[in-house]
Amino acid sequence: MEKIANQLITWYKGKKRDLPWRKNRSPYRVWISEIILQQTKVQQGKRYFNDFIQLFPDVNQLAMASQTEVLKAWEGLGYYSRARNLHATAKHISENLKGVFPTEHQEILQLKGIGKYTAGAIMSFAWNKPYPAIDGNTIRVITRLFKIETAGHLTSTYKHIDSLIREMYLYSHPKELNEAIIELGALVCTPTNPQCTSCPLHGECIARQTGSIGQIPKTISKRKPKERHLHFIIIKGINHTIYIEQRNKKDIWNGLYTPYLIEEELDEISEKTLILNLAKEGIKPDTILKKENKIHKLTHQTLHIHIWETKTKSEHQNFIPMKEVQNYPTPKPFIDLFKKIEN
DNA sequence: AATGCGGGGGG
DNA sequence: CCCCCAGCATT
């Protein structure tokens, strides 16, 4: 264990990347970066981190922002509950904790949007406290190193990894060790084509010695995505306005804004159906034109998106000035469309 | 323990 | 096309 820890740390000091969130390890910066990086690659996360910190430099400024502003900063990044929870936690800290980020592991774990991984990351990265930060990288590195053949997502595997890492804290700083393991997983011990020849743990890795790198960690197969058919109607109202609605169900894109939506089981929808639906909102459309079809793939869903366009003289509270549409956070398929509408 | 939640990049 | 990523909340 001592040898492994030493080799990891030495490697890390020489090869670690110069990433923006590593410059100043304040709890706020660690927190924001870790939430952004959940299920997100570093390359993509960088842009969002810098913009986000610029927009909301500290927890109080984040707390004072509106949910729409926070979601706008998150637009295009996905998993929007991360942004909603981030905002809720900022408000909680600002209003109930005098703006001071909690220091106890148990307190941190109770904050919305923070689970075991992120709590461990904050404890170790910000304060060098001995709590493992077990993410996909850590699971991959440790299961290969010790040839752990149980599936990576199991609780028993998690506990096994946790205890092995805690042993290494006897010989290293938790902050550096946690960072080193994750960095190794990202740069060397990658899911496919790991660079074993340049790995600092080349001599210790049991999976490599037994030629089983490819089978570890064990993963589970996933189900095929559900097909959905979404018909969106861009409705332009009087005085350069446009209809938008906020998604508020337990479904994808919760909190974001889209054009008027009708969901059907079928790929095709009749103009009559469109008119009948609009009538329910008291909207009487002019001619409805078909604009564009596209497929948008999510992990668990394949979305068949149909975009229509129409005008109306009817009034409705959901009409906003076209010039303001750029202020509203919208799902990826509509980002470009919203940008064009202002012109 | 299983499921749902986005979007992107690489092989 | 398939993989899976610095995971979490809910059930």
Tab-separated table of N, CA and C in Angstrom, chain A residues 39-175:
chain	number	residue	atom	x	y	z
A	39	GLN	N	-21.027	13.158	-14.376
A	39	GLN	CA	-21.455	12.613	-15.674
A	39	GLN	C	-21.082	13.539	-16.832
A	40	THR	N	-20.036	14.323	-16.641
A	40	THR	CA	-19.632	15.292	-17.660
A	40	THR	C	-18.128	15.214	-17.837
A	41	LYS	N	-17.670	15.346	-19.077
A	41	LYS	CA	-16.233	15.271	-19.309
A	41	LYS	C	-15.563	16.615	-19.025
A	42	VAL	N	-14.305	16.532	-18.607
A	42	VAL	CA	-13.534	17.723	-18.246
A	42	VAL	C	-13.559	18.766	-19.357
A	43	GLN	N	-13.368	18.295	-20.575
A	43	GLN	CA	-13.315	19.194	-21.722
A	43	GLN	C	-14.558	20.090	-21.795
A	44	GLN	N	-15.724	19.471	-21.611
A	44	GLN	CA	-16.966	20.238	-21.667
A	44	GLN	C	-17.173	21.049	-20.389
A	45	GLY	N	-16.789	20.463	-19.250
A	45	GLY	CA	-17.018	21.106	-17.967
A	45	GLY	C	-16.248	22.412	-17.786
A	46	LYS	N	-15.060	22.496	-18.364
A	46	LYS	CA	-14.207	23.691	-18.246
A	46	LYS	C	-14.946	24.969	-18.605
A	47	ARG	N	-15.559	24.971	-19.788
A	47	ARG	CA	-16.232	26.183	-20.270
A	47	ARG	C	-17.309	26.618	-19.287
A	48	TYR	N	-18.107	25.642	-18.846
A	48	TYR	CA	-19.213	25.977	-17.960
A	48	TYR	C	-18.707	26.467	-16.612
A	49	PHE	N	-17.636	25.865	-16.107
A	49	PHE	CA	-17.106	26.272	-14.806
A	49	PHE	C	-16.672	27.737	-14.827
A	50	ASN	N	-15.874	28.105	-15.811
A	50	ASN	CA	-15.372	29.481	-15.869
A	50	ASN	C	-16.511	30.496	-15.990
A	51	ASP	N	-17.465	30.204	-16.860
A	51	ASP	CA	-18.598	31.116	-17.024
A	51	ASP	C	-19.428	31.199	-15.745
A	52	PHE	N	-19.628	30.049	-15.111
A	52	PHE	CA	-20.466	29.985	-13.920
A	52	PHE	C	-19.858	30.782	-12.773
A	53	ILE	N	-18.557	30.625	-12.557
A	53	ILE	CA	-17.865	31.348	-11.484
A	53	ILE	C	-17.872	32.850	-11.754
A	54	GLN	N	-17.734	33.194	-13.013
A	54	GLN	CA	-17.776	34.599	-13.409
A	54	GLN	C	-19.139	35.209	-13.073
A	55	LEU	N	-20.182	34.446	-13.396
A	55	LEU	CA	-21.556	34.904	-13.196
A	55	LEU	C	-21.949	34.919	-11.712
A	56	PHE	N	-21.536	33.873	-10.994
A	56	PHE	CA	-21.891	33.726	-9.574
A	56	PHE	C	-20.614	33.482	-8.772
A	57	PRO	N	-19.893	34.549	-8.403
A	57	PRO	CA	-18.566	34.422	-7.776
A	57	PRO	C	-18.580	33.790	-6.385
A	58	ASP	N	-19.695	33.896	-5.678
A	58	ASP	CA	-19.741	33.254	-4.359
A	58	ASP	C	-21.146	32.754	-4.059
A	59	VAL	N	-21.266	32.052	-2.938
A	59	VAL	CA	-22.520	31.356	-2.627
A	59	VAL	C	-23.691	32.332	-2.461
A	60	ASN	N	-23.407	33.535	-1.934
A	60	ASN	CA	-24.495	34.500	-1.745
A	60	ASN	C	-25.028	35.038	-3.073
A	61	GLN	N	-24.139	35.263	-4.008
A	61	GLN	CA	-24.569	35.744	-5.325
A	61	GLN	C	-25.368	34.672	-6.057
A	62	LEU	N	-24.961	33.415	-5.868
A	62	LEU	CA	-25.715	32.318	-6.473
A	62	LEU	C	-27.101	32.241	-5.841
A	63	ALA	N	-27.150	32.427	-4.533
A	63	ALA	CA	-28.424	32.366	-3.820
A	63	ALA	C	-29.378	33.469	-4.267
A	64	MET	N	-28.835	34.615	-4.578
A	64	MET	CA	-29.681	35.753	-4.965
A	64	MET	C	-30.193	35.676	-6.397
A	65	ALA	N	-29.566	34.871	-7.210
A	65	ALA	CA	-29.986	34.760	-8.614
A	65	ALA	C	-31.346	34.082	-8.714
A	66	SER	N	-32.028	34.282	-9.836
A	66	SER	CA	-33.297	33.580	-10.064
A	66	SER	C	-33.000	32.189	-10.610
A	67	GLN	N	-33.974	31.294	-10.475
A	67	GLN	CA	-33.766	29.941	-11.004
A	67	GLN	C	-33.542	29.969	-12.516
A	68	THR	N	-34.242	30.870	-13.180
A	68	THR	CA	-34.077	30.979	-14.631
A	68	THR	C	-32.649	31.388	-14.996
A	69	GLU	N	-32.069	32.297	-14.226
A	69	GLU	CA	-30.681	32.708	-14.495
A	69	GLU	C	-29.716	31.539	-14.300
A	70	VAL	N	-29.946	30.760	-13.237
A	70	VAL	CA	-29.062	29.632	-12.965
A	70	VAL	C	-29.193	28.569	-14.054
A	71	LEU	N	-30.437	28.273	-14.430
A	71	LEU	CA	-30.645	27.284	-15.495
A	71	LEU	C	-30.070	27.767	-16.825
A	72	LYS	N	-30.130	29.076	-17.047
A	72	LYS	CA	-29.556	29.624	-18.288
A	72	LYS	C	-28.051	29.365	-18.335
A	73	ALA	N	-27.394	29.499	-17.173
A	73	ALA	CA	-25.953	29.236	-17.120
A	73	ALA	C	-25.658	27.748	-17.348
A	74	TRP	N	-26.649	26.912	-17.059
A	74	TRP	CA	-26.500	25.461	-17.182
A	74	TRP	C	-26.940	24.968	-18.562
A	75	GLU	N	-27.551	25.836	-19.332
A	75	GLU	CA	-28.161	25.459	-20.613
A	75	GLU	C	-27.186	24.673	-21.502
A	76	GLY	N	-27.626	23.506	-21.971
A	76	GLY	CA	-26.803	22.691	-22.855
A	76	GLY	C	-25.949	21.664	-22.126
A	77	LEU	N	-25.868	21.780	-20.818
A	77	LEU	CA	-25.007	20.873	-20.055
A	77	LEU	C	-25.723	19.583	-19.658
A	78	GLY	N	-27.056	19.644	-19.572
A	78	GLY	CA	-27.805	18.428	-19.258
A	78	GLY	C	-27.962	18.161	-17.773
A	79	TYR	N	-28.749	17.154	-17.451
A	79	TYR	CA	-29.064	16.801	-16.061
A	79	TYR	C	-29.348	18.053	-15.244
A	80	TYR	N	-30.451	18.704	-15.580
A	80	TYR	CA	-30.731	20.027	-15.042
A	80	TYR	C	-31.107	20.043	-13.561
A	81	SER	N	-31.409	18.873	-12.998
A	81	SER	CA	-31.662	18.824	-11.553
A	81	SER	C	-30.399	19.244	-10.793
A	82	ARG	N	-29.235	19.054	-11.410
A	82	ARG	CA	-27.998	19.503	-10.775
A	82	ARG	C	-28.039	21.007	-10.520
A	83	ALA	N	-28.516	21.757	-11.511
A	83	ALA	CA	-28.575	23.221	-11.385
A	83	ALA	C	-29.648	23.633	-10.378
A	84	ARG	N	-30.787	22.960	-10.399
A	84	ARG	CA	-31.852	23.299	-9.454
A	84	ARG	C	-31.412	23.014	-8.021
A	85	ASN	N	-30.755	21.856	-7.812
A	85	ASN	CA	-30.276	21.524	-6.471
A	85	ASN	C	-29.159	22.453	-6.013
A	86	LEU	N	-28.294	22.818	-6.941
A	86	LEU	CA	-27.204	23.748	-6.638
A	86	LEU	C	-27.774	25.064	-6.115
A	87	HIS	N	-28.790	25.539	-6.809
A	87	HIS	CA	-29.420	26.806	-6.438
A	87	HIS	C	-30.101	26.700	-5.074
A	88	ALA	N	-30.827	25.607	-4.862
A	88	ALA	CA	-31.525	25.401	-3.585
A	88	ALA	C	-30.527	25.332	-2.429
A	89	THR	N	-29.421	24.643	-2.630
A	89	THR	CA	-28.405	24.532	-1.586
A	89	THR	C	-27.735	25.877	-1.315
A	90	ALA	N	-27.504	26.647	-2.364
A	90	ALA	CA	-26.914	27.986	-2.179
A	90	ALA	C	-27.829	28.851	-1.325
A	91	LYS	N	-29.127	28.790	-1.599
A	91	LYS	CA	-30.092	29.562	-0.804
A	91	LYS	C	-30.068	29.115	0.649
A	92	HIS	N	-30.039	27.799	0.849
A	92	HIS	CA	-30.010	27.246	2.199
A	92	HIS	C	-28.775	27.740	2.966
A	93	ILE	N	-27.617	27.671	2.324
A	93	ILE	CA	-26.379	28.103	2.975
A	93	ILE	C	-26.409	29.607	3.262
A	94	SER	N	-26.918	30.366	2.296
A	94	SER	CA	-26.943	31.812	2.446
A	94	SER	C	-27.930	32.251	3.534
A	95	GLU	N	-29.096	31.590	3.546
A	95	GLU	CA	-30.150	32.037	4.463
A	95	GLU	C	-30.046	31.424	5.854
A	96	ASN	N	-29.618	30.170	5.944
A	96	ASN	CA	-29.617	29.485	7.235
A	96	ASN	C	-28.237	29.278	7.852
A	97	LEU	N	-27.194	29.339	7.049
A	97	LEU	CA	-25.850	29.053	7.566
A	97	LEU	C	-24.921	30.267	7.451
A	98	LYS	N	-25.517	31.434	7.349
A	98	LYS	CA	-24.744	32.683	7.271
A	98	LYS	C	-23.754	32.711	6.108
A	99	GLY	N	-24.068	31.967	5.076
A	99	GLY	CA	-23.211	31.981	3.897
A	99	GLY	C	-21.925	31.179	4.047
A	100	VAL	N	-21.824	30.400	5.125
A	100	VAL	CA	-20.609	29.615	5.359
A	100	VAL	C	-20.845	28.147	4.999
A	101	PHE	N	-20.018	27.621	4.133
A	101	PHE	CA	-20.155	26.231	3.714
A	101	PHE	C	-19.869	25.299	4.894
A	102	PRO	N	-20.726	24.287	5.140
A	102	PRO	CA	-20.531	23.388	6.282
A	102	PRO	C	-19.191	22.651	6.199
A	103	THR	N	-18.670	22.265	7.361
A	103	THR	CA	-17.358	21.625	7.385
A	103	THR	C	-17.414	20.152	7.785
A	104	GLU	N	-18.540	19.708	8.335
A	104	GLU	CA	-18.645	18.313	8.752
A	104	GLU	C	-19.153	17.437	7.610
A	105	HIS	N	-18.588	16.248	7.490
A	105	HIS	CA	-18.974	15.315	6.438
A	105	HIS	C	-20.473	15.040	6.450
A	106	GLN	N	-21.012	14.791	7.630
A	106	GLN	CA	-22.441	14.487	7.748
A	106	GLN	C	-23.326	15.646	7.286
A	107	GLU	N	-22.917	16.873	7.634
A	107	GLU	CA	-23.688	18.054	7.214
A	107	GLU	C	-23.658	18.207	5.695
A	108	ILE	N	-22.476	18.037	5.134
A	108	ILE	CA	-22.309	18.202	3.685
A	108	ILE	C	-23.132	17.171	2.926
A	109	LEU	N	-23.139	15.955	3.450
A	109	LEU	CA	-23.857	14.851	2.812
A	109	LEU	C	-25.357	15.112	2.754
A	110	GLN	N	-25.855	15.951	3.654
A	110	GLN	CA	-27.293	16.209	3.689
A	110	GLN	C	-27.736	17.308	2.730
A	111	LEU	N	-26.779	18.024	2.157
A	111	LEU	CA	-27.147	19.092	1.223
A	111	LEU	C	-27.722	18.508	-0.072
A	112	LYS	N	-28.697	19.208	-0.630
A	112	LYS	CA	-29.328	18.738	-1.875
A	112	LYS	C	-28.326	18.671	-3.012
A	113	GLY	N	-28.342	17.557	-3.711
A	113	GLY	CA	-27.475	17.403	-4.872
A	113	GLY	C	-26.083	16.891	-4.537
A	114	ILE	N	-25.817	16.716	-3.237
A	114	ILE	CA	-24.510	16.202	-2.838
A	114	ILE	C	-24.652	14.801	-2.274
A	115	GLY	N	-24.007	13.858	-2.927
A	115	GLY	CA	-24.023	12.467	-2.479
A	115	GLY	C	-22.663	12.082	-1.945
A	116	LYS	N	-22.433	10.770	-1.854
A	116	LYS	CA	-21.189	10.278	-1.257
A	116	LYS	C	-19.955	10.762	-1.998
A	117	TYR	N	-19.988	10.669	-3.307
A	117	TYR	CA	-18.804	11.071	-4.062
A	117	TYR	C	-18.459	12.539	-3.822
A	118	THR	N	-19.444	13.418	-4.030
A	118	THR	CA	-19.178	14.855	-3.945
A	118	THR	C	-18.822	15.271	-2.517
A	119	ALA	N	-19.461	14.655	-1.527
A	119	ALA	CA	-19.114	14.959	-0.131
A	119	ALA	C	-17.653	14.601	0.136
A	120	GLY	N	-17.232	13.436	-0.337
A	120	GLY	CA	-15.844	13.022	-0.165
A	120	GLY	C	-14.890	13.939	-0.911
A	121	ALA	N	-15.295	14.361	-2.106
A	121	ALA	CA	-14.451	15.257	-2.905
A	121	ALA	C	-14.269	16.588	-2.186
A	122	ILE	N	-15.342	17.138	-1.639
A	122	ILE	CA	-15.240	18.426	-0.950
A	122	ILE	C	-14.377	18.290	0.310
A	123	MET	N	-14.649	17.238	1.098
A	123	MET	CA	-13.866	17.038	2.326
A	123	MET	C	-12.375	16.905	2.022
A	124	SER	N	-12.036	16.162	0.991
A	124	SER	CA	-10.620	15.928	0.712
A	124	SER	C	-9.977	17.059	-0.093
A	125	PHE	N	-10.623	17.498	-1.150
A	125	PHE	CA	-10.001	18.510	-2.010
A	125	PHE	C	-9.897	19.870	-1.314
A	126	ALA	N	-10.939	20.218	-0.549
A	126	ALA	CA	-10.923	21.537	0.081
A	126	ALA	C	-10.148	21.531	1.401
A	127	TRP	N	-10.225	20.420	2.146
A	127	TRP	CA	-9.640	20.422	3.494
A	127	TRP	C	-8.707	19.261	3.803
A	128	ASN	N	-8.425	18.468	2.783
A	128	ASN	CA	-7.480	17.362	2.970
A	128	ASN	C	-7.921	16.386	4.073
A	129	LYS	N	-9.225	16.201	4.202
A	129	LYS	CA	-9.739	15.262	5.201
A	129	LYS	C	-9.853	13.865	4.589
A	130	PRO	N	-9.670	12.823	5.402
A	130	PRO	CA	-9.577	11.445	4.882
A	130	PRO	C	-10.915	10.800	4.522
A	131	TYR	N	-11.553	11.319	3.476
A	131	TYR	CA	-12.782	10.702	2.975
A	131	TYR	C	-12.593	10.349	1.501
A	132	PRO	N	-12.770	9.085	1.138
A	132	PRO	CA	-12.609	8.690	-0.263
A	132	PRO	C	-13.619	9.401	-1.168
A	133	ALA	N	-13.202	9.674	-2.394
A	133	ALA	CA	-14.088	10.245	-3.408
A	133	ALA	C	-14.177	9.222	-4.535
A	134	ILE	N	-15.212	8.387	-4.444
A	134	ILE	CA	-15.277	7.238	-5.346
A	134	ILE	C	-16.207	7.513	-6.521
A	135	ASP	N	-15.617	7.771	-7.663
A	135	ASP	CA	-16.381	7.998	-8.886
A	135	ASP	C	-16.038	6.891	-9.888
A	136	GLY	N	-16.474	7.069	-11.117
A	136	GLY	CA	-16.216	6.065	-12.145
A	136	GLY	C	-14.732	5.791	-12.336
A	137	ASN	N	-13.930	6.832	-12.276
A	137	ASN	CA	-12.474	6.660	-12.418
A	137	ASN	C	-11.909	5.827	-11.290
A	138	THR	N	-12.283	6.184	-10.061
A	138	THR	CA	-11.774	5.487	-8.883
A	138	THR	C	-12.144	4.005	-8.938
A	139	ILE	N	-13.401	3.742	-9.293
A	139	ILE	CA	-13.850	2.352	-9.376
A	139	ILE	C	-13.002	1.580	-10.385
A	140	ARG	N	-12.753	2.193	-11.523
A	140	ARG	CA	-11.978	1.524	-12.570
A	140	ARG	C	-10.539	1.264	-12.125
A	141	VAL	N	-9.904	2.281	-11.574
A	141	VAL	CA	-8.498	2.150	-11.160
A	141	VAL	C	-8.342	1.104	-10.063
A	142	ILE	N	-9.168	1.191	-9.046
A	142	ILE	CA	-9.009	0.296	-7.891
A	142	ILE	C	-9.425	-1.145	-8.200
A	143	THR	N	-10.521	-1.328	-8.940
A	143	THR	CA	-10.928	-2.703	-9.265
A	143	THR	C	-9.880	-3.390	-10.133
A	144	ARG	N	-9.240	-2.643	-11.022
A	144	ARG	CA	-8.196	-3.246	-11.862
A	144	ARG	C	-6.936	-3.531	-11.042
A	145	LEU	N	-6.562	-2.541	-10.244
A	145	LEU	CA	-5.338	-2.664	-9.447
A	145	LEU	C	-5.364	-3.908	-8.566
A	146	PHE	N	-6.518	-4.175	-7.940
A	146	PHE	CA	-6.632	-5.313	-7.029
A	146	PHE	C	-7.427	-6.474	-7.624
A	147	LYS	N	-7.707	-6.376	-8.898
A	147	LYS	CA	-8.492	-7.397	-9.596
A	147	LYS	C	-9.775	-7.758	-8.830
A	148	ILE	N	-10.584	-6.731	-8.610
A	148	ILE	CA	-11.878	-6.947	-7.963
A	148	ILE	C	-12.890	-7.276	-9.051
A	149	GLU	N	-13.456	-8.469	-8.981
A	149	GLU	CA	-14.255	-8.940	-10.113
A	149	GLU	C	-15.766	-8.816	-9.929
A	150	THR	N	-16.180	-8.286	-8.772
A	150	THR	CA	-17.612	-8.048	-8.602
A	150	THR	C	-18.000	-6.799	-9.396
A	151	ALA	N	-19.283	-6.690	-9.748
A	151	ALA	CA	-19.723	-5.567	-10.575
A	151	ALA	C	-19.484	-4.228	-9.875
A	152	GLY	N	-19.075	-3.238	-10.675
A	152	GLY	CA	-18.666	-1.957	-10.134
A	152	GLY	C	-19.722	-1.187	-9.379
A	153	HIS	N	-21.002	-1.391	-9.688
A	153	HIS	CA	-22.050	-0.572	-9.085
A	153	HIS	C	-22.572	-1.134	-7.761
A	154	LEU	N	-22.139	-2.348	-7.381
A	154	LEU	CA	-22.663	-2.977	-6.166
A	154	LEU	C	-22.156	-2.294	-4.894
A	155	THR	N	-23.008	-2.301	-3.865
A	155	THR	CA	-22.637	-1.713	-2.578
A	155	THR	C	-21.429	-2.407	-1.980
A	156	SER	N	-21.382	-3.725	-2.145
A	156	SER	CA	-20.253	-4.490	-1.586
A	156	SER	C	-18.942	-4.074	-2.252
A	157	THR	N	-18.979	-3.861	-3.555
A	157	THR	CA	-17.773	-3.415	-4.266
A	157	THR	C	-17.356	-2.041	-3.773
A	158	TYR	N	-18.348	-1.176	-3.593
A	158	TYR	CA	-18.083	0.184	-3.116
A	158	TYR	C	-17.359	0.151	-1.765
A	159	LYS	N	-17.871	-0.673	-0.857
A	159	LYS	CA	-17.271	-0.753	0.478
A	159	LYS	C	-15.847	-1.291	0.422
A	160	HIS	N	-15.639	-2.256	-0.465
A	160	HIS	CA	-14.311	-2.830	-0.645
A	160	HIS	C	-13.328	-1.744	-1.100
A	161	ILE	N	-13.721	-0.989	-2.108
A	161	ILE	CA	-12.885	0.093	-2.633
A	161	ILE	C	-12.627	1.132	-1.544
A	162	ASP	N	-13.679	1.493	-0.833
A	162	ASP	CA	-13.584	2.483	0.233
A	162	ASP	C	-12.526	2.090	1.270
A	163	SER	N	-12.552	0.839	1.677
A	163	SER	CA	-11.614	0.424	2.729
A	163	SER	C	-10.174	0.359	2.206
A	164	LEU	N	-9.996	-0.030	0.967
A	164	LEU	CA	-8.646	-0.069	0.388
A	164	LEU	C	-8.040	1.330	0.322
A	165	ILE	N	-8.869	2.308	-0.086
A	165	ILE	CA	-8.361	3.679	-0.177
A	165	ILE	C	-8.022	4.231	1.204
A	166	ARG	N	-8.860	3.920	2.183
A	166	ARG	CA	-8.588	4.397	3.542
A	166	ARG	C	-7.254	3.860	4.064
A	167	GLU	N	-6.901	2.647	3.655
A	167	GLU	CA	-5.591	2.111	4.051
A	167	GLU	C	-4.462	2.970	3.504
A	168	MET	N	-4.642	3.468	2.310
A	168	MET	CA	-3.569	4.261	1.681
A	168	MET	C	-3.378	5.620	2.346
A	169	TYR	N	-4.392	6.088	3.070
A	169	TYR	CA	-4.262	7.379	3.750
A	169	TYR	C	-3.192	7.335	4.836
A	170	LEU	N	-2.813	6.138	5.250
A	170	LEU	CA	-1.728	6.012	6.239
A	170	LEU	C	-0.415	6.507	5.646
A	171	TYR	N	-0.339	6.513	4.311
A	171	TYR	CA	0.936	6.827	3.658
A	171	TYR	C	0.880	8.055	2.753
A	172	SER	N	-0.236	8.803	2.762
A	172	SER	CA	-0.327	9.931	1.827
A	172	SER	C	-1.384	10.934	2.282
A	173	HIS	N	-1.327	12.136	1.716
A	173	HIS	CA	-2.368	13.120	1.972
A	173	HIS	C	-3.633	12.717	1.212
A	174	PRO	N	-4.784	12.671	1.890
A	174	PRO	CA	-6.031	12.299	1.227
A	174	PRO	C	-6.310	13.140	-0.018
A	175	LYS	N	-6.046	14.438	0.067
A	175	LYS	CA	-6.312	15.324	-1.070
A	175	LYS	C	-5.553	14.849	-2.300
